[in-house]
Amino acid sequence: MSEIDAINDKILRVLSREARISNLELAERVGLSPSACLRRVQELERRGVIAGYRAVLDPARMGTGFIAYVTVGLSQHTKAAQEGFERAISTARQVRECHNITGTVEYLLRVEVADLAAYKHFHTEILGTLPQVSALTTYVVMGSPKDERA
């Protein structure tokens, strides 16, 4: 199994939506015997294609009703500035994702907090105090018609 063939692709798509599906049901959905399906899943895990399984949490039920994407521009374009920013942001529980990106800014953050007041506090008291940060732009999520994150 050096490539992701059509059957492995089906397995991965089903597992990414329903990680707790039984092997028997998975096998039926992808058209394999249960033993062949289990071997494929185990091989995908062994190869690291399947890196893990996790619960998908409902942000609203967790008290996280405000989601925003924030672009972050750094004041200096150095490795030290990047490392300092990444260290600081790694401890911010409000940041669910941090991506180093190309373009006019260096980072894209996914921020999840309770409400606008909590976001304002995060923006002002955490992001706004980091010495590496020179520019912030916030994009508030109004809805998510498609979200395939596990």
GROMACS .gro file of N, CA and C in nm, residues 27-124:
model
  294
   27ALA      N    1  -1.641  -0.180   0.664
   27ALA     CA    2  -1.615  -0.277   0.558
   27ALA      C    3  -1.732  -0.283   0.459
   28GLU      N    4  -1.853  -0.282   0.511
   28GLU     CA    5  -1.972  -0.285   0.424
   28GLU      C    6  -1.977  -0.160   0.336
   29ARG      N    7  -1.947  -0.045   0.393
   29ARG     CA    8  -1.956   0.080   0.318
   29ARG      C    9  -1.853   0.090   0.207
   30VAL      N   10  -1.735   0.032   0.230
   30VAL     CA   11  -1.629   0.045   0.129
   30VAL      C   12  -1.618  -0.078   0.040
   31GLY      N   13  -1.700  -0.181   0.067
   31GLY     CA   14  -1.702  -0.299  -0.019
   31GLY      C   15  -1.588  -0.397   0.002
   32LEU      N   16  -1.549  -0.416   0.128
   32LEU     CA   17  -1.444  -0.512   0.162
   32LEU      C   18  -1.495  -0.611   0.266
   33SER      N   19  -1.422  -0.720   0.280
   33SER     CA   20  -1.449  -0.809   0.393
   33SER      C   21  -1.399  -0.739   0.519
   34PRO      N   22  -1.455  -0.772   0.635
   34PRO     CA   23  -1.408  -0.708   0.758
   34PRO      C   24  -1.259  -0.727   0.783
   35SER      N   25  -1.205  -0.845   0.754
   35SER     CA   26  -1.062  -0.867   0.780
   35SER      C   27  -0.975  -0.783   0.686
   36ALA      N   28  -1.014  -0.773   0.559
   36ALA     CA   29  -0.936  -0.692   0.464
   36ALA      C   30  -0.945  -0.545   0.500
   37CYS      N   31  -1.062  -0.502   0.544
   37CYS     CA   32  -1.080  -0.362   0.585
   37CYS      C   33  -0.993  -0.330   0.706
   38LEU      N   34  -0.995  -0.418   0.806
   38LEU     CA   35  -0.915  -0.397   0.926
   38LEU      C   36  -0.767  -0.390   0.892
   39ARG      N   37  -0.720  -0.479   0.804
   39ARG     CA   38  -0.578  -0.476   0.763
   39ARG      C   39  -0.543  -0.341   0.699
   40ARG      N   40  -0.631  -0.291   0.614
   40ARG     CA   41  -0.605  -0.163   0.548
   40ARG      C   42  -0.601  -0.048   0.650
   41VAL      N   43  -0.696  -0.046   0.743
   41VAL     CA   44  -0.698   0.059   0.845
   41VAL      C   45  -0.571   0.052   0.930
   42GLN      N   46  -0.534  -0.066   0.972
   42GLN     CA   47  -0.412  -0.081   1.052
   42GLN      C   48  -0.288  -0.037   0.975
   43GLU      N   49  -0.283  -0.066   0.846
   43GLU     CA   50  -0.169  -0.024   0.765
   43GLU      C   51  -0.167   0.128   0.749
   44LEU      N   52  -0.284   0.188   0.732
   44LEU     CA   53  -0.291   0.335   0.724
   44LEU      C   54  -0.247   0.399   0.855
   45GLU      N   55  -0.281   0.336   0.966
   45GLU     CA   56  -0.236   0.385   1.097
   45GLU      C   57  -0.084   0.367   1.110
   46ARG      N   58  -0.034   0.250   1.073
   46ARG     CA   59   0.109   0.221   1.085
   46ARG      C   60   0.192   0.320   1.003
   47ARG      N   61   0.142   0.353   0.883
   47ARG     CA   62   0.214   0.445   0.796
   47ARG      C   63   0.199   0.591   0.838
   48GLY      N   64   0.112   0.618   0.934
   48GLY     CA   65   0.093   0.755   0.980
   48GLY      C   66  -0.006   0.835   0.896
   49VAL      N   67  -0.070   0.770   0.799
   49VAL     CA   68  -0.173   0.840   0.721
   49VAL      C   69  -0.288   0.875   0.814
   50ILE      N   70  -0.326   0.782   0.898
   50ILE     CA   71  -0.421   0.809   1.006
   50ILE      C   72  -0.337   0.842   1.128
   51ALA      N   73  -0.334   0.969   1.163
   51ALA     CA   74  -0.248   1.015   1.272
   51ALA      C   75  -0.314   1.002   1.408
   52GLY      N   76  -0.445   0.985   1.411
   52GLY     CA   77  -0.514   0.972   1.539
   52GLY      C   78  -0.663   0.988   1.521
   53TYR      N   79  -0.734   0.971   1.629
   53TYR     CA   80  -0.878   0.985   1.631
   53TYR      C   81  -0.911   1.084   1.741
   54ARG      N   82  -1.013   1.166   1.717
   54ARG     CA   83  -1.049   1.264   1.819
   54ARG      C   84  -1.197   1.293   1.817
   55ALA      N   85  -1.244   1.351   1.924
   55ALA     CA   86  -1.385   1.391   1.933
   55ALA      C   87  -1.403   1.526   1.866
   56VAL      N   88  -1.513   1.545   1.797
   56VAL     CA   89  -1.549   1.673   1.739
   56VAL      C   90  -1.643   1.741   1.838
   57LEU      N   91  -1.602   1.855   1.887
   57LEU     CA   92  -1.677   1.925   1.989
   57LEU      C   93  -1.767   2.031   1.927
   58ASP      N   94  -1.883   2.051   1.985
   58ASP     CA   95  -1.974   2.155   1.941
   58ASP      C   96  -1.935   2.284   2.013
   59PRO      N   97  -1.879   2.382   1.940
   59PRO     CA   98  -1.832   2.505   2.007
   59PRO      C   99  -1.941   2.575   2.087
   60ALA      N  100  -2.062   2.583   2.035
   60ALA     CA  101  -2.169   2.653   2.106
   60ALA      C  102  -2.200   2.587   2.239
   61ARG      N  103  -2.203   2.453   2.241
   61ARG     CA  104  -2.232   2.382   2.366
   61ARG      C  105  -2.115   2.386   2.464
   62MET      N  106  -1.998   2.422   2.413
   62MET     CA  107  -1.880   2.436   2.499
   62MET      C  108  -1.866   2.579   2.550
   63GLY      N  109  -1.963   2.665   2.516
   63GLY     CA  110  -1.955   2.805   2.558
   63GLY      C  111  -1.866   2.888   2.468
   64THR      N  112  -1.844   2.842   2.347
   64THR     CA  113  -1.758   2.912   2.252
   64THR      C  114  -1.844   2.956   2.134
   65GLY      N  115  -1.918   3.065   2.154
   65GLY     CA  116  -2.010   3.109   2.051
   65GLY      C  117  -1.953   3.207   1.951
   66PHE      N  118  -1.828   3.251   1.971
   66PHE     CA  119  -1.766   3.351   1.885
   66PHE      C  120  -1.641   3.291   1.823
   67ILE      N  121  -1.639   3.284   1.691
   67ILE     CA  122  -1.523   3.230   1.619
   67ILE      C  123  -1.475   3.336   1.521
   68ALA      N  124  -1.346   3.355   1.517
   68ALA     CA  125  -1.287   3.452   1.423
   68ALA      C  126  -1.156   3.398   1.369
   69TYR      N  127  -1.125   3.440   1.248
   69TYR     CA  128  -0.993   3.417   1.191
   69TYR      C  129  -0.919   3.549   1.199
   70VAL      N  130  -0.795   3.543   1.241
   70VAL     CA  131  -0.716   3.664   1.260
   70VAL      C  132  -0.586   3.651   1.182
   71THR      N  133  -0.560   3.750   1.097
   71THR     CA  134  -0.430   3.752   1.030
   71THR      C  135  -0.336   3.835   1.116
   72VAL      N  136  -0.211   3.790   1.125
   72VAL     CA  137  -0.113   3.854   1.209
   72VAL      C  138   0.010   3.888   1.126
   73GLY      N  139   0.045   4.016   1.124
   73GLY     CA  140   0.169   4.060   1.061
   73GLY      C  141   0.272   4.085   1.169
   74LEU      N  142   0.393   4.041   1.145
   74LEU     CA  143   0.500   4.061   1.243
   74LEU      C  144   0.578   4.188   1.212
   75SER      N  145   0.633   4.248   1.317
   75SER     CA  146   0.709   4.371   1.300
   75SER      C  147   0.848   4.345   1.240
   76GLN      N  148   0.899   4.226   1.261
   76GLN     CA  149   1.029   4.188   1.204
   76GLN      C  150   1.015   4.053   1.136
   77HIS      N  151   1.083   4.039   1.025
   77HIS     CA  152   1.075   3.915   0.948
   77HIS      C  153   1.200   3.830   0.977
   78THR      N  154   1.212   3.790   1.103
   78THR     CA  155   1.327   3.711   1.145
   78THR      C  156   1.279   3.581   1.208
   79LYS      N  157   1.371   3.487   1.212
   79LYS     CA  158   1.341   3.359   1.276
   79LYS      C  159   1.311   3.379   1.424
   80ALA      N  160   1.384   3.468   1.489
   80ALA     CA  161   1.363   3.494   1.631
   80ALA      C  162   1.224   3.552   1.657
   81ALA      N  163   1.178   3.641   1.569
   81ALA     CA  164   1.043   3.698   1.585
   81ALA      C  165   0.937   3.590   1.567
   82GLN      N  166   0.956   3.505   1.468
   82GLN     CA  167   0.861   3.396   1.447
   82GLN      C  168   0.858   3.303   1.567
   83GLU      N  169   0.974   3.262   1.613
   83GLU     CA  170   0.979   3.170   1.727
   83GLU      C  171   0.918   3.231   1.851
   84GLY      N  172   0.944   3.359   1.875
   84GLY     CA  173   0.886   3.428   1.991
   84GLY      C  174   0.735   3.434   1.982
   85PHE      N  175   0.683   3.466   1.863
   85PHE     CA  176   0.539   3.471   1.845
   85PHE      C  177   0.477   3.333   1.865
   86GLU      N  178   0.538   3.232   1.805
   86GLU     CA  179   0.484   3.096   1.816
   86GLU      C  180   0.486   3.045   1.960
   87ARG      N  181   0.590   3.078   2.034
   87ARG     CA  182   0.595   3.040   2.176
   87ARG      C  183   0.481   3.106   2.253
   88ALA      N  184   0.463   3.235   2.229
   88ALA     CA  185   0.359   3.308   2.302
   88ALA      C  186   0.220   3.256   2.266
   89ILE      N  187   0.197   3.231   2.141
   89ILE     CA  188   0.063   3.191   2.096
   89ILE      C  189   0.032   3.047   2.136
   90SER      N  190   0.136   2.966   2.157
   90SER     CA  191   0.113   2.825   2.193
   90SER      C  192   0.047   2.811   2.330
   91THR      N  193   0.056   2.912   2.413
   91THR     CA  194  -0.006   2.907   2.546
   91THR      C  195  -0.143   2.974   2.550
   92ALA      N  196  -0.184   3.035   2.440
   92ALA     CA  197  -0.314   3.104   2.436
   92ALA      C  198  -0.423   3.003   2.407
   93ARG      N  199  -0.503   2.968   2.506
   93ARG     CA  200  -0.606   2.866   2.489
   93ARG      C  201  -0.714   2.909   2.391
   94GLN      N  202  -0.726   3.038   2.366
   94GLN     CA  203  -0.827   3.088   2.272
   94GLN      C  204  -0.792   3.053   2.127
   95VAL      N  205  -0.665   3.030   2.100
   95VAL     CA  206  -0.619   3.001   1.964
   95VAL      C  207  -0.629   2.850   1.942
   96ARG      N  208  -0.721   2.811   1.854
   96ARG     CA  209  -0.742   2.669   1.824
   96ARG      C  210  -0.653   2.623   1.710
   97GLU      N  211  -0.616   2.713   1.621
   97GLU     CA  212  -0.526   2.681   1.510
   97GLU      C  213  -0.435   2.801   1.487
   98CYS      N  214  -0.311   2.772   1.451
   98CYS     CA  215  -0.215   2.876   1.414
   98CYS      C  216  -0.141   2.824   1.292
   99HIS      N  217  -0.149   2.902   1.182
   99HIS     CA  218  -0.085   2.862   1.057
   99HIS      C  219   0.013   2.970   1.013
  100ASN      N  220   0.135   2.933   0.981
  100ASN     CA  221   0.233   3.022   0.920
  100ASN      C  222   0.202   3.021   0.770
  101ILE      N  223   0.171   3.137   0.714
  101ILE     CA  224   0.123   3.144   0.576
  101ILE      C  225   0.210   3.236   0.491
  102THR      N  226   0.188   3.229   0.360
  102THR     CA  227   0.256   3.320   0.268
  102THR      C  228   0.165   3.438   0.241
  103GLY      N  229   0.221   3.544   0.188
  103GLY     CA  230   0.142   3.661   0.152
  103GLY      C  231   0.188   3.783   0.228
  104THR      N  232   0.096   3.875   0.251
  104THR     CA  233   0.132   4.003   0.313
  104THR      C  234   0.141   3.995   0.465
  105VAL      N  235   0.096   3.886   0.524
  105VAL     CA  236   0.106   3.864   0.669
  105VAL      C  237   0.171   3.729   0.693
  106GLU      N  238   0.211   3.706   0.816
  106GLU     CA  239   0.284   3.582   0.848
  106GLU      C  240   0.198   3.470   0.905
  107TYR      N  241   0.089   3.504   0.974
  107TYR     CA  242   0.012   3.401   1.044
  107TYR      C  243  -0.139   3.418   1.023
  108LEU      N  244  -0.207   3.304   1.028
  108LEU     CA  245  -0.352   3.300   1.029
  108LEU      C  246  -0.393   3.219   1.151
  109LEU      N  247  -0.474   3.279   1.238
  109LEU     CA  248  -0.518   3.213   1.361
  109LEU      C  249  -0.667   3.186   1.354
  110ARG      N  250  -0.708   3.074   1.411
  110ARG     CA  251  -0.850   3.048   1.436
  110ARG      C  252  -0.869   3.067   1.586
  111VAL      N  253  -0.953   3.163   1.621
  111VAL     CA  254  -0.974   3.199   1.760
  111VAL      C  255  -1.118   3.165   1.797
  112GLU      N  256  -1.135   3.095   1.910
  112GLU     CA  257  -1.267   3.059   1.960
  112GLU      C  258  -1.279   3.107   2.103
  113VAL      N  259  -1.379   3.191   2.127
  113VAL     CA  260  -1.405   3.244   2.261
  113VAL      C  261  -1.556   3.249   2.284
  114ALA      N  262  -1.595   3.290   2.403
  114ALA     CA  263  -1.737   3.289   2.440
  114ALA      C  264  -1.819   3.391   2.362
  115ASP      N  265  -1.766   3.514   2.351
  115ASP     CA  266  -1.846   3.621   2.290
  115ASP      C  267  -1.754   3.735   2.247
  116LEU      N  268  -1.814   3.841   2.197
  116LEU     CA  269  -1.737   3.955   2.147
  116LEU      C  270  -1.653   4.019   2.258
  117ALA      N  271  -1.706   4.027   2.378
  117ALA     CA  272  -1.629   4.086   2.489
  117ALA      C  273  -1.505   4.003   2.519
  118ALA      N  274  -1.519   3.871   2.515
  118ALA     CA  275  -1.403   3.784   2.538
  118ALA      C  276  -1.302   3.800   2.426
  119TYR      N  277  -1.350   3.816   2.302
  119TYR     CA  278  -1.257   3.837   2.190
  119TYR      C  279  -1.184   3.970   2.206
  120LYS      N  280  -1.257   4.074   2.244
  120LYS     CA  281  -1.193   4.205   2.262
  120LYS      C  282  -1.082   4.195   2.366
  121HIS      N  283  -1.108   4.124   2.475
  121HIS     CA  284  -1.005   4.106   2.578
  121HIS      C  285  -0.884   4.031   2.520
  122PHE      N  286  -0.908   3.924   2.448
  122PHE     CA  287  -0.799   3.848   2.386
  122PHE      C  288  -0.720   3.937   2.288
  123HIS      N  289  -0.791   4.010   2.204
  123HIS     CA  290  -0.729   4.097   2.103
  123HIS      C  291  -0.641   4.203   2.169
  124THR      N  292  -0.694   4.265   2.273
  124THR     CA  293  -0.626   4.376   2.339
  124THR      C  294  -0.519   4.332   2.438
   0.00000   0.00000   0.00000
